[in-house]
Amino acid sequence: MTQITSEIGTKTFEPLAARGAPTQHIGPLNWLRKNLFKGWLNSLTSLVLIGVLLWVLPVMINWLFLDAVFRGNGEVCRQSAGACWPFIYEKIPVLMVGVYPQELIWRPAVAGVALLALVYLTFSDRIRGFVLIGAWLALPLFALVMIGGAFGMTEVNQSLWGGLMLSILLALVGVIVSIPLGVMLALGRFYGSPLVKALCIGFIELIRGVPLITILFMVSVMMPLFLPPEMIINNLMRIQIGMIFFSAAYMAEVIRGGLQAIPKGQTEASLALGVSPNHTILFVIVPQALRHVLPPLIGRCIALFKDTSLVIIVGLLDFLGMIKGAALDPDWLGFQTEAYFFAAFVYWLICYSLSRYGRALENRGPNGAKR
Amino acid sequence: MKNVSLISAIALVAATAGSAQAQTLEKVISEGVLACGVSEGVPGFSNPNSEGVWEGLDVDICRAVATAVLGDPDAVRFSPLTSSQKILAVSSGQVDMTSRTTTWTMKRDSAEGVDFTQVVFYDGQGFMVRAESGITDANQLDSATVCVTTGTTTELNLADFARAQNITIEPVVFEGKREAVAAYESGRCDALTTDASQLGAFRTSFIDPEAHTILDTLISKEPLAPLVAHGDNQWKDIVTWTIFGLISAEELGITSENVADLAANSDNPDVQRLLGASGDTGGFVGLEGSWMKDVIASVGNYGEIFDRNLTQTLGLERGLNAQWNDGGILYAMPIR
């Protein structure tokens, strides 16, 4: 309470009791009117959408839960009109790791737990800066060692890697390698000498000019024909390199957009302060550029994860590949719908998490709140 | 398909490169593992099961060859290959053999740098009808509606068949196989036509499989055979004669259960030769004398393989794939 002392005496400021919000702005009815039925166009849209929901939701719920079978085998499932969840339940191990030896399944599981832990630490903002970068660089190496086997652990050939594990590995390594590569390509194109510039432009335009499928075919089918027989790079490695190149070319263009958005004054001010040109680019320009292009950058990461499903055309059984294989198991024929539904759900879960993290990143930092 | 010409151009390059690499046997033995190309998932032929283990007829052929060469049915590295890779992967040496529902055609055998070994499954385009319709032969399909996928040889074969039989068949054309099957199941057509081996798989997925019959009539020839790279005759012999061995074993009544007993006690000279009790059949192709004994003990004879992968799970009849003295055309060359 503020006390004001004057000649008249001591007066205490007493605020009035808070009034409630005006009645036309509260209550469920008003909420409905404001959000769903404001004007005839909104009302019509709302009614149509509610109608669609009422039509689709009961069918969905029936199929997903009420009529669904939760226990039993293919025979039991075929008699029911609903979804067949025992099928998914039984197939979970192969969907996760493919034809990986099941007695060694704890190894990818450990790598998976490490990934989840790091995802948690990153999302909840517990680690930052160089620790964060270091951890994300170390994780794929750790995963490769755990999955492939080294230091006395039984080696597991890469032809046995599959399932969601393979999809995530391809995307993770792809993103982690292609972002720095993309930054370098973008810098080369933006600041490089004419020769470097030409090389960068050549690489970016060549890769961007062909679809990912073509690149995958090139690395998987054509490359072995041109390499000497002693130099057999395995299929998975070739495909990973192809995906990194593809992703890097797109990342480079995204990042170049960010570089162009930085006012020239930033460089001039930095140079005037005596910062060396290299440090200016690395510590003044690039961080700001990356912040500018965060939304499309996250978009590229999501796209790369989804693109990993294309590796099925070059004979890698990734998550989607295993989904298809599971639906063709002679014991469980006829449950494609469940398989694809589950696949869609898992892809959505991962992509949505990525996009939420991207949003959280944007809201952080100096200009965050405004966005 | 635009990329067909590209692929065959690549195959030509591969053909010239492929002939350089002989001695697959030494490579397989030194690596201790057979690289075998299979399909990405065809029920009954090759598919990973719920334990992540590859299963199927094509897979068992790979295991048989691995046992013949390395003595271990698990010494196989399976590479799932797509349709466009299956020829190239073997001609460029990425895999030692491909056992992947591949139809033996002249062009592939000659111009594309691969050699076919021996037919392991005589497939062909067949028909499935509802049991209640009473149709037992494809000739009775006059004025019937038949569900078929568009733009495939399947559709052309159907038209050819109708013309040859002088009957009218009304094709109901679908974009994908799944759609055609769903339409047939819902009663849109009287019959469904595609490869006989797949009809079995589709039937298993129906709510009441018993209500549908697969007709014996086949209207196209699809001999499915494993293939190896052109130019390594010893390796081709090994794969070919392993398959003949599996077929002979069934003809001679050797099964995975009685093989040890027969190898020790049989008086039949054919059995003795096949199991290495007399003569040195394995030596002809650079293998141990008891090669087939190990193979049959681990994967069984052809009949057991067929039964395990196709009859028990998909309900496929032997049909053309029965032994030559049992109404089929399976005829193994003499092993001696």
XYZ file of C-alpha atoms in Angstrom:
707
model
C 0.000 0.000 0.000
C 1.352 3.340 -0.956
C 1.064 5.914 1.784
C 1.006 9.500 0.734
C 1.748 11.979 3.472
C 0.512 15.515 2.934
C -0.703 18.448 4.960
C -4.216 17.087 4.929
C -3.241 13.921 6.678
C -2.449 10.328 5.853
C -4.470 8.667 3.173
C -4.198 5.046 2.237
C -4.798 3.999 -1.363
C -7.471 1.337 -1.393
C -8.044 -0.307 -4.778
C -11.589 -1.237 -5.738
C -12.503 -4.917 -5.762
C -11.777 -6.494 -9.175
C -14.777 -6.695 -11.452
C -15.561 -9.837 -13.378
C -15.082 -9.912 -17.146
C -18.027 -8.539 -19.108
C -20.670 -11.274 -19.462
C -20.483 -11.213 -23.264
C -16.906 -12.465 -23.027
C -17.252 -15.389 -20.640
C -19.015 -18.713 -20.500
C -18.949 -21.697 -22.842
C -21.676 -20.285 -25.059
C -19.746 -17.102 -25.617
C -16.606 -19.081 -26.256
C -18.455 -21.063 -28.908
C -19.856 -17.912 -30.479
C -16.477 -16.250 -30.548
C -14.421 -19.195 -31.778
C -16.726 -21.284 -33.911
C -19.739 -19.290 -35.034
C -18.446 -15.805 -35.758
C -20.159 -14.885 -38.997
C -21.962 -17.234 -41.360
C -18.807 -18.469 -43.120
C -17.196 -19.551 -39.852
C -20.438 -21.109 -38.682
C -20.802 -23.104 -41.878
C -17.183 -24.306 -41.762
C -17.574 -25.290 -38.131
C -20.767 -27.207 -38.788
C -19.240 -29.073 -41.723
C -16.130 -29.959 -39.726
C -18.148 -31.071 -36.709
C -20.251 -33.203 -39.033
C -17.144 -34.830 -40.506
C -15.755 -35.469 -37.027
C -19.018 -37.010 -35.837
C -18.996 -39.217 -38.888
C -15.331 -40.276 -38.742
C -14.595 -40.412 -35.012
C -17.055 -43.174 -34.023
C -15.805 -45.340 -36.890
C -12.221 -44.692 -35.839
C -12.876 -45.362 -32.164
C -14.746 -48.524 -32.978
C -11.952 -49.788 -35.167
C -9.145 -48.681 -32.880
C -10.554 -49.747 -29.520
C -14.102 -51.088 -29.206
C -14.038 -53.767 -31.921
C -10.288 -54.233 -31.720
C -8.606 -57.460 -30.698
C -5.986 -57.070 -28.007
C -5.123 -60.703 -27.420
C -4.959 -63.693 -29.718
C -3.565 -64.675 -33.092
C -4.335 -64.091 -36.749
C -7.348 -66.404 -36.671
C -9.019 -64.538 -33.820
C -8.267 -61.213 -35.500
C -9.776 -62.206 -38.838
C -13.123 -62.897 -37.164
C -13.302 -59.368 -35.767
C -14.121 -56.149 -37.543
C -11.684 -54.056 -35.549
C -7.952 -53.565 -35.448
C -5.602 -56.423 -34.661
C -3.191 -55.201 -31.999
C -1.551 -58.550 -31.113
C -0.089 -58.391 -34.607
C 1.671 -55.080 -33.882
C 2.654 -56.275 -30.421
C 4.283 -59.420 -31.772
C 6.017 -57.508 -34.540
C 7.435 -54.758 -32.312
C 10.948 -56.283 -32.067
C 11.360 -56.669 -35.837
C 9.789 -53.273 -36.478
C 12.328 -51.712 -34.131
C 15.523 -53.477 -35.204
C 14.698 -55.521 -38.327
C 16.542 -58.815 -38.736
C 19.116 -57.852 -36.096
C 19.998 -60.942 -33.974
C 17.426 -60.914 -31.192
C 19.788 -62.256 -28.522
C 21.847 -59.065 -28.984
C 18.858 -56.768 -28.971
C 19.964 -55.156 -25.707
C 22.727 -53.352 -27.589
C 20.530 -51.238 -29.868
C 18.243 -50.864 -26.830
C 21.078 -49.257 -24.869
C 21.773 -46.931 -27.789
C 18.060 -46.118 -27.947
C 17.940 -45.271 -24.251
C 20.995 -43.039 -24.688
C 19.192 -41.281 -27.543
C 16.039 -40.793 -25.478
C 18.071 -39.482 -22.529
C 19.865 -37.004 -24.751
C 16.591 -35.968 -26.364
C 15.163 -35.338 -22.886
C 18.212 -33.339 -21.793
C 18.064 -31.286 -24.974
C 14.309 -30.649 -24.962
C 14.299 -29.695 -21.297
C 17.277 -27.399 -21.911
C 19.458 -29.063 -19.238
C 22.583 -28.992 -21.380
C 23.740 -26.222 -23.668
C 26.605 -24.993 -25.744
C 29.611 -27.171 -26.393
C 28.376 -29.945 -24.079
C 25.221 -30.198 -26.179
C 27.112 -30.265 -29.466
C 29.670 -32.727 -28.097
C 26.976 -35.064 -26.805
C 25.130 -35.083 -30.135
C 28.376 -35.730 -32.012
C 29.277 -38.567 -29.654
C 25.856 -40.219 -29.759
C 25.982 -41.607 -33.336
C 29.484 -42.973 -32.679
C 28.264 -44.627 -29.497
C 25.237 -46.018 -31.349
C 27.388 -47.344 -34.194
C 29.704 -49.077 -31.728
C 26.804 -50.563 -29.789
C 24.893 -51.716 -32.869
C 27.799 -52.808 -35.022
C 29.914 -54.227 -32.232
C 33.504 -53.302 -31.426
C 35.933 -53.604 -28.527
C 35.314 -57.330 -28.121
C 31.536 -57.270 -28.677
C 30.220 -59.653 -31.343
C 30.210 -57.917 -34.695
C 26.850 -57.583 -36.371
C 27.008 -57.133 -40.123
C 25.313 -54.034 -41.484
C 23.079 -56.121 -43.712
C 21.302 -57.166 -40.504
C 20.501 -53.623 -39.392
C 16.949 -52.562 -39.998
C 13.700 -51.280 -38.637
C 13.158 -47.991 -36.853
C 16.747 -48.224 -35.601
C 18.019 -47.923 -39.170
C 15.644 -45.063 -40.023
C 16.727 -43.060 -36.995
C 20.396 -43.828 -37.540
C 20.249 -42.714 -41.179
C 18.415 -39.515 -40.252
C 20.564 -38.747 -37.204
C 23.904 -39.191 -38.946
C 22.453 -37.442 -41.982
C 21.419 -34.347 -40.021
C 24.528 -34.189 -37.856
C 26.916 -34.386 -40.802
C 24.905 -32.446 -43.344
C 24.389 -29.282 -41.258
C 28.125 -28.480 -40.926
C 28.614 -29.549 -44.540
C 25.730 -27.315 -45.560
C 27.223 -24.378 -43.626
C 30.535 -24.870 -45.398
C 28.879 -25.091 -48.811
C 26.841 -21.983 -48.102
C 29.908 -20.058 -46.911
C 31.830 -21.269 -49.936
C 29.089 -20.077 -52.233
C 28.700 -16.751 -50.430
C 32.268 -15.746 -49.576
C 34.502 -18.112 -51.538
C 36.985 -17.343 -54.283
C 35.565 -17.779 -57.814
C 36.906 -21.350 -57.993
C 35.485 -22.396 -54.612
C 32.247 -20.624 -55.457
C 31.967 -22.489 -58.749
C 32.650 -25.820 -57.066
C 30.061 -25.197 -54.358
C 27.446 -24.031 -56.851
C 28.229 -27.026 -59.045
C 27.791 -29.470 -56.170
C 24.619 -27.861 -54.848
C 22.926 -27.525 -58.218
C 23.940 -30.994 -59.349
C 22.514 -32.631 -56.237
C 19.439 -30.416 -56.108
C 18.789 -31.080 -59.755
C 18.062 -34.781 -59.230
C 15.526 -36.493 -56.998
C 16.700 -38.410 -53.939
C 15.590 -41.670 -55.530
C 18.030 -41.119 -58.384
C 20.856 -40.456 -55.937
C 20.004 -43.587 -53.988
C 19.973 -45.628 -57.179
C 23.284 -44.127 -58.268
C 25.080 -44.917 -55.022
C 23.484 -48.305 -54.567
C 23.332 -49.754 -58.065
C 25.725 -47.810 -60.293
C 28.597 -47.057 -57.921
C 29.696 -50.699 -57.448
C 30.094 -51.027 -61.205
C 32.651 -48.235 -61.372
C 34.630 -49.110 -58.259
C 37.377 -51.731 -58.393
C 36.263 -55.049 -56.834
C 38.714 -54.662 -53.909
C 37.057 -51.399 -52.945
C 33.652 -52.583 -51.871
C 32.013 -49.931 -49.723
C 28.992 -51.543 -48.169
C 25.525 -50.660 -49.323
C 24.454 -48.906 -46.112
C 27.521 -46.648 -46.078
C 26.972 -45.672 -49.706
C 23.349 -44.865 -49.060
C 24.229 -42.843 -45.958
C 26.723 -40.809 -47.996
C 24.108 -40.248 -50.685
C 21.595 -38.990 -48.132
C 24.176 -36.686 -46.523
C 25.037 -35.128 -49.886
C 21.387 -34.660 -50.740
C 20.566 -33.126 -47.391
C 23.697 -30.925 -47.367
C 22.829 -29.375 -50.730
C 19.401 -28.326 -49.461
C 20.734 -27.196 -46.077
C 23.328 -25.070 -47.889
C 20.636 -23.181 -49.777
C 18.598 -22.681 -46.622
C 21.630 -21.356 -44.764
C 22.616 -19.108 -47.663
C 19.229 -17.486 -47.287
C 20.148 -16.725 -43.678
C 23.541 -15.315 -44.668
C 21.896 -12.920 -47.125
C 19.558 -11.659 -44.457
C 22.394 -10.396 -42.222
C 22.900 -6.637 -42.763
C 26.304 -5.659 -44.116
C 26.751 -3.397 -41.098
C 27.324 -6.447 -38.920
C 30.426 -7.449 -40.867
C 31.679 -3.885 -41.080
C 31.191 -3.274 -37.367
C 32.915 -6.508 -36.460
C 35.864 -5.811 -38.755
C 36.099 -2.247 -37.461
C 36.421 -3.635 -33.954
C 39.462 -5.572 -35.090
C 37.900 -9.017 -35.206
C 39.570 -11.143 -37.863
C 37.500 -11.895 -41.001
C 37.324 -15.614 -40.188
C 36.135 -14.993 -36.645
C 33.654 -12.451 -37.944
C 32.066 -15.075 -40.165
C 32.202 -17.855 -37.582
C 31.092 -16.011 -34.461
C 29.103 -13.034 -35.759
C 27.537 -13.928 -39.071
C 26.900 -17.689 -38.962
C 25.136 -17.798 -35.562
C 22.792 -15.003 -36.596
C 22.195 -16.589 -39.981
C 21.352 -19.937 -38.383
C 18.905 -18.264 -36.032
C 17.165 -16.622 -38.992
C 16.697 -19.901 -40.832
C 15.766 -22.100 -37.893
C 12.225 -22.899 -39.129
C 13.267 -24.109 -42.598
C 16.269 -25.890 -41.076
C 14.029 -27.894 -38.750
C 11.807 -28.484 -41.757
C 14.741 -30.007 -43.632
C 15.527 -32.275 -40.660
C 11.944 -33.542 -40.606
C 12.027 -34.017 -44.359
C 15.269 -35.984 -44.103
C 13.777 -38.287 -41.499
C 10.786 -38.926 -43.717
C 13.027 -39.406 -46.751
C 14.752 -42.318 -45.040
C 11.670 -44.364 -45.939
C 12.856 -44.236 -49.567
C 15.789 -46.550 -48.836
C 13.425 -49.476 -49.295
C 13.821 -49.053 -53.043
C 17.516 -49.879 -52.733
C 16.882 -52.906 -50.571
C 17.377 -51.620 -47.029
C 14.642 -52.760 -44.690
C 14.069 -49.586 -42.699
C 11.019 -49.024 -40.504
C 8.607 -48.805 -43.424
C 10.301 -51.767 -45.086
C 9.797 -53.866 -41.974
C 6.177 -52.682 -41.774
C 5.644 -53.977 -45.293
C 7.463 -57.210 -44.463
C 5.419 -57.698 -41.296
C 2.189 -57.327 -43.249
C 3.387 -60.106 -45.569
C 4.125 -62.633 -42.825
C 2.171 -65.782 -43.767
C 0.924 -66.055 -40.149
C -0.444 -62.529 -40.149
C -1.677 -61.894 -43.668
C -4.351 -59.276 -44.145
C -3.441 -56.717 -41.484
C -1.868 -54.047 -43.650
C -4.159 -51.377 -42.287
C -2.924 -51.899 -38.732
C 0.676 -51.963 -39.921
C 0.405 -48.727 -41.882
C -1.607 -47.060 -39.142
C 1.138 -47.872 -36.670
C 3.790 -46.637 -39.128
C 1.937 -43.362 -39.624
C 1.582 -42.911 -35.872
C 5.294 -43.473 -35.219
C 6.379 -41.167 -38.045
C 3.959 -38.513 -36.833
C 5.148 -38.827 -33.243
C 8.782 -38.319 -34.199
C 8.175 -35.534 -36.708
C 5.815 -33.696 -34.367
C 8.365 -33.871 -31.534
C 10.979 -32.423 -33.850
C 8.690 -29.634 -34.888
C 7.799 -28.834 -31.245
C 11.487 -28.658 -30.423
C 12.019 -26.346 -33.375
C 9.252 -24.076 -32.053
C 10.818 -24.067 -28.590
C 14.183 -23.142 -30.081
C 12.669 -20.225 -31.974
C 11.102 -18.851 -28.811
C 14.453 -18.838 -27.088
C 17.097 -16.122 -27.413
C 17.041 -12.345 -27.853
C 14.213 -11.993 -30.383
C 12.410 -15.064 -29.254
C 9.302 -13.692 -27.618
C 8.405 -11.584 -30.664
C 8.128 -14.544 -33.010
C 9.103 -47.951 -68.123
C 11.771 -45.495 -69.082
C 14.458 -46.889 -66.853
C 14.305 -50.333 -68.398
C 16.656 -49.279 -71.179
C 18.940 -47.627 -68.636
C 18.990 -50.738 -66.516
C 19.759 -53.008 -69.430
C 22.536 -50.630 -70.494
C 23.994 -50.891 -66.998
C 23.557 -54.631 -67.140
C 25.651 -54.740 -70.292
C 28.453 -52.919 -68.517
C 28.019 -55.324 -65.641
C 28.095 -58.286 -67.991
C 31.546 -57.385 -69.194
C 32.708 -56.632 -65.662
C 31.033 -59.710 -64.249
C 32.817 -62.257 -66.389
C 36.121 -61.173 -64.887
C 35.192 -62.396 -61.422
C 35.312 -66.160 -61.315
C 36.134 -68.192 -58.250
C 33.076 -67.315 -56.223
C 33.590 -70.536 -54.256
C 36.958 -69.385 -52.909
C 35.517 -65.999 -52.044
C 32.612 -67.532 -50.148
C 34.867 -69.929 -48.255
C 37.393 -67.255 -47.336
C 34.654 -64.913 -46.099
C 32.856 -67.748 -44.351
C 29.490 -66.378 -45.416
C 27.294 -66.622 -48.507
C 25.857 -63.318 -49.709
C 22.431 -64.199 -51.000
C 19.982 -61.782 -52.589
C 16.332 -62.320 -51.671
C 13.156 -60.311 -52.155
C 12.012 -57.606 -49.741
C 9.025 -59.649 -48.736
C 6.989 -62.249 -50.601
C 4.984 -64.489 -48.277
C 6.187 -68.078 -48.447
C 9.269 -67.180 -50.495
C 11.285 -64.751 -48.417
C 10.246 -62.640 -45.488
C 11.649 -61.977 -42.029
C 9.472 -63.631 -39.367
C 8.578 -62.194 -35.960
C 11.943 -63.296 -34.552
C 13.750 -61.410 -37.312
C 14.829 -64.630 -39.035
C 14.460 -64.903 -42.803
C 12.017 -67.614 -43.873
C 10.663 -68.975 -47.117
C 11.382 -71.203 -50.088
C 13.881 -68.811 -51.687
C 15.559 -68.362 -48.322
C 15.881 -72.116 -47.827
C 17.613 -72.439 -51.198
C 20.224 -69.925 -49.958
C 20.562 -71.903 -46.731
C 20.969 -75.136 -48.702
C 23.800 -73.665 -50.773
C 25.428 -72.221 -47.638
C 25.280 -75.646 -46.007
C 26.733 -77.338 -49.097
C 29.637 -74.906 -49.256
C 30.232 -73.901 -45.628
C 28.414 -76.594 -43.650
C 26.254 -74.043 -41.835
C 22.697 -73.093 -42.860
C 23.058 -69.825 -40.938
C 26.230 -68.708 -42.715
C 24.152 -66.581 -45.067
C 24.013 -62.815 -45.340
C 20.607 -62.005 -46.811
C 20.388 -58.885 -48.919
C 16.859 -57.806 -49.726
C 16.904 -56.731 -53.369
C 14.308 -54.788 -55.276
C 13.144 -55.915 -58.667
C 15.440 -53.469 -60.434
C 18.479 -54.556 -58.429
C 18.099 -58.294 -58.617
C 20.034 -58.813 -61.848
C 22.620 -56.095 -61.277
C 23.447 -57.098 -57.727
C 24.528 -60.529 -58.831
C 26.233 -59.497 -62.092
C 28.266 -56.819 -60.282
C 29.288 -59.226 -57.537
C 27.494 -57.558 -54.610
C 25.867 -60.899 -53.847
C 27.101 -64.386 -54.684
C 23.703 -65.576 -55.834
C 20.149 -64.293 -56.061
C 17.250 -66.429 -54.995
C 14.414 -64.035 -55.548
C 11.312 -65.176 -57.439
C 12.982 -64.348 -60.749
C 11.445 -65.643 -63.962
C 13.923 -67.424 -66.217
C 13.835 -65.636 -69.556
C 16.134 -65.754 -72.532
C 17.067 -62.087 -72.359
C 18.127 -62.234 -68.739
C 20.042 -65.456 -69.214
C 21.940 -64.242 -72.251
C 22.119 -60.470 -72.564
C 22.070 -59.334 -68.948
C 25.185 -61.049 -67.637
C 23.624 -63.662 -65.385
C 23.122 -67.409 -65.526
C 20.021 -69.148 -64.276
C 20.681 -72.335 -62.338
C 17.638 -74.585 -61.934
C 13.942 -73.900 -61.522
C 12.859 -74.081 -57.875
C 9.230 -73.127 -58.429
C 7.095 -73.405 -61.554
C 4.779 -70.465 -61.144
C 2.209 -69.253 -63.588
C -0.780 -67.001 -63.777
C -3.740 -68.714 -62.164
C -7.313 -68.041 -61.098
C -9.086 -67.985 -57.765
C -12.860 -68.409 -57.667
C -15.490 -68.775 -54.981
C -15.968 -72.423 -54.068
C -19.754 -72.058 -54.223
C -19.568 -71.059 -57.919
C -18.759 -74.686 -58.782
C -16.113 -73.673 -61.310
C -13.336 -76.246 -61.489
C -11.635 -75.312 -64.742
C -10.698 -71.970 -66.256
C -12.614 -72.882 -69.448
C -15.811 -72.479 -67.475
C -15.061 -68.800 -66.917
C -17.088 -67.797 -70.025
C -18.794 -64.409 -69.506
C -17.295 -64.165 -66.033
C -15.914 -60.941 -64.566
C -12.276 -61.238 -63.550
C -10.381 -58.811 -61.290
C -6.914 -58.015 -62.680
C -4.229 -55.357 -62.246
C -3.739 -52.912 -65.077
C -0.697 -52.468 -67.292
C 0.872 -55.777 -66.365
C 1.548 -58.875 -68.405
C -1.177 -60.379 -66.234
C -3.821 -58.366 -68.091
C -2.383 -59.281 -71.498
C -2.153 -62.966 -70.578
C -5.805 -62.909 -69.570
C -6.840 -61.437 -72.911
C -4.683 -63.950 -74.807
C -6.176 -66.806 -72.821
C -9.746 -65.694 -73.512
C -9.037 -65.392 -77.233
C -7.320 -68.777 -77.398
C -10.181 -70.498 -75.553
C -12.756 -68.580 -77.578
C -14.601 -67.419 -74.482
C -15.564 -63.929 -73.335
C -13.982 -62.771 -70.138
C -14.857 -59.386 -68.787
C -11.753 -57.964 -67.083
C -12.283 -55.519 -64.204
C -9.082 -53.561 -64.107
C -7.442 -52.173 -60.947
C -4.397 -50.031 -60.351
C -2.879 -52.151 -57.598
C -2.938 -55.765 -56.497
C -4.448 -54.978 -53.108
C -7.377 -53.168 -54.732
C -7.990 -56.051 -57.112
C -7.996 -58.504 -54.223
C -10.299 -56.359 -52.102
C -12.699 -56.020 -55.035
C -12.738 -59.762 -55.571
C -13.308 -60.420 -51.881
C -16.201 -57.975 -51.763
C -17.877 -59.825 -54.620
C -17.216 -57.356 -57.423
C -15.785 -60.105 -59.660
C -16.343 -63.818 -60.135
C -12.631 -64.578 -60.270
C -9.257 -63.072 -59.454
C -6.175 -63.636 -61.553
C -2.484 -63.171 -60.723
C 0.515 -65.452 -60.136
C -0.611 -68.705 -58.530
C 1.894 -68.427 -55.686
C 0.406 -65.073 -54.685
C -3.163 -66.276 -54.962
C -2.350 -68.629 -52.086
C -1.088 -65.768 -49.960
C -4.146 -63.647 -50.727
C -6.477 -66.496 -49.893
C -4.882 -66.906 -46.462
C -5.699 -63.282 -45.689
C -9.429 -63.767 -46.365
C -11.888 -64.098 -43.509
C -12.975 -67.531 -44.733
C -10.161 -69.040 -46.853
C -12.107 -72.291 -47.312
C -14.724 -70.494 -49.385
C -12.262 -69.884 -52.220
C -10.531 -72.304 -54.594
C -7.435 -71.812 -56.693
C -7.894 -73.458 -60.079
C -5.218 -75.800 -61.413
C -5.179 -74.045 -64.782
C -2.136 -71.854 -65.339
C -2.208 -69.538 -68.337
C 1.401 -68.336 -68.375
C 4.835 -69.774 -67.696
C 6.804 -68.248 -64.828
C 9.677 -70.588 -64.004
C 11.362 -69.071 -60.948
C 15.039 -69.886 -60.646
C 18.016 -68.647 -58.605
C 20.706 -66.914 -60.615
C 24.461 -66.466 -60.435
C 26.911 -64.217 -62.259
C 27.821 -65.198 -65.794
C 31.248 -66.729 -66.210
C 31.884 -68.785 -63.076
C 30.904 -72.257 -64.167
C 32.010 -74.026 -61.006
C 29.808 -71.789 -58.873
C 26.874 -72.241 -61.221
C 27.368 -76.014 -60.969
C 27.355 -75.873 -57.187
C 24.042 -74.004 -57.014
C 22.461 -76.056 -59.812
C 23.423 -79.416 -58.351
C 22.485 -78.442 -54.822
C 18.970 -77.801 -56.121
C 19.005 -81.085 -58.073
C 20.201 -82.733 -54.871
C 17.222 -81.374 -52.935
C 14.810 -82.599 -55.601
C 16.530 -86.012 -55.890
C 16.392 -86.414 -52.125
C 12.614 -86.136 -52.200
C 12.411 -88.565 -55.118
C 14.562 -91.067 -53.195
C 12.615 -90.590 -49.964
C 15.480 -89.016 -48.029
C 14.200 -86.592 -45.406
C 15.877 -84.524 -42.734
C 14.817 -87.163 -40.200
C 16.084 -90.333 -41.899
C 19.126 -88.863 -43.656
C 21.657 -89.908 -41.006
C 20.265 -93.414 -40.927
C 20.163 -93.783 -44.736
C 23.673 -92.422 -45.118
C 24.952 -95.193 -42.869
C 22.697 -98.072 -43.832
C 21.085 -97.609 -47.241
C 21.817 -100.197 -49.942
C 20.336 -98.075 -52.723
C 23.252 -96.962 -54.928
C 21.480 -93.688 -55.832
C 21.066 -92.851 -52.159
C 24.667 -93.815 -51.445
C 25.938 -91.576 -54.234
C 23.802 -88.624 -53.175
C 24.822 -88.844 -49.533
C 28.501 -89.446 -50.231
C 28.571 -93.043 -48.999
C 29.991 -94.135 -52.352
C 31.630 -92.184 -55.119
C 32.637 -88.573 -54.716
C 29.824 -86.476 -56.151
C 30.822 -83.463 -54.047
C 34.320 -83.595 -55.450
C 33.007 -82.906 -58.976
C 32.094 -79.373 -57.936
C 34.886 -78.829 -55.418
C 32.922 -79.674 -52.278
C 33.062 -82.333 -49.556
C 31.772 -85.815 -50.383
C 29.009 -85.522 -47.794
C 27.727 -82.128 -49.024
C 24.141 -83.220 -49.689
C 23.938 -85.122 -46.413
C 24.519 -81.917 -44.460
C 22.139 -79.969 -46.687
C 19.253 -82.408 -46.240
C 19.918 -82.721 -42.518
C 19.657 -78.954 -42.036
C 16.994 -77.755 -44.513
C 15.286 -81.000 -45.574
C 14.498 -82.186 -49.096
C 12.581 -80.168 -51.686
C 9.238 -81.586 -50.549
C 9.886 -80.630 -46.943
C 10.938 -77.113 -47.950
C 7.822 -76.711 -50.098
C 5.547 -78.081 -47.417
C 7.016 -75.961 -44.628
C 6.920 -72.677 -46.538
C 4.052 -72.918 -48.984
C 1.632 -75.697 -48.101
C 1.348 -75.331 -44.340
C 1.250 -71.548 -44.320
C -0.396 -70.601 -47.612
C -2.197 -73.814 -48.495
C -0.526 -74.067 -51.912
C -0.853 -77.385 -53.744
C 2.217 -78.941 -55.368
C 0.596 -78.877 -58.832
C 3.315 -78.494 -61.469
C 5.895 -78.607 -58.714
C 5.260 -82.245 -57.914
C 7.848 -84.861 -58.867
C 7.826 -86.033 -62.491
C 6.544 -89.477 -61.412
C 3.813 -87.860 -59.340
C 2.042 -85.708 -61.906
C 4.375 -82.703 -61.850
C 7.333 -81.641 -63.979
C 10.011 -81.617 -61.288
C 12.770 -83.736 -62.804
C 16.228 -83.768 -61.254
C 19.124 -84.806 -63.457
C 20.862 -87.941 -62.188
C 23.521 -87.329 -59.614
C 26.364 -89.682 -60.438
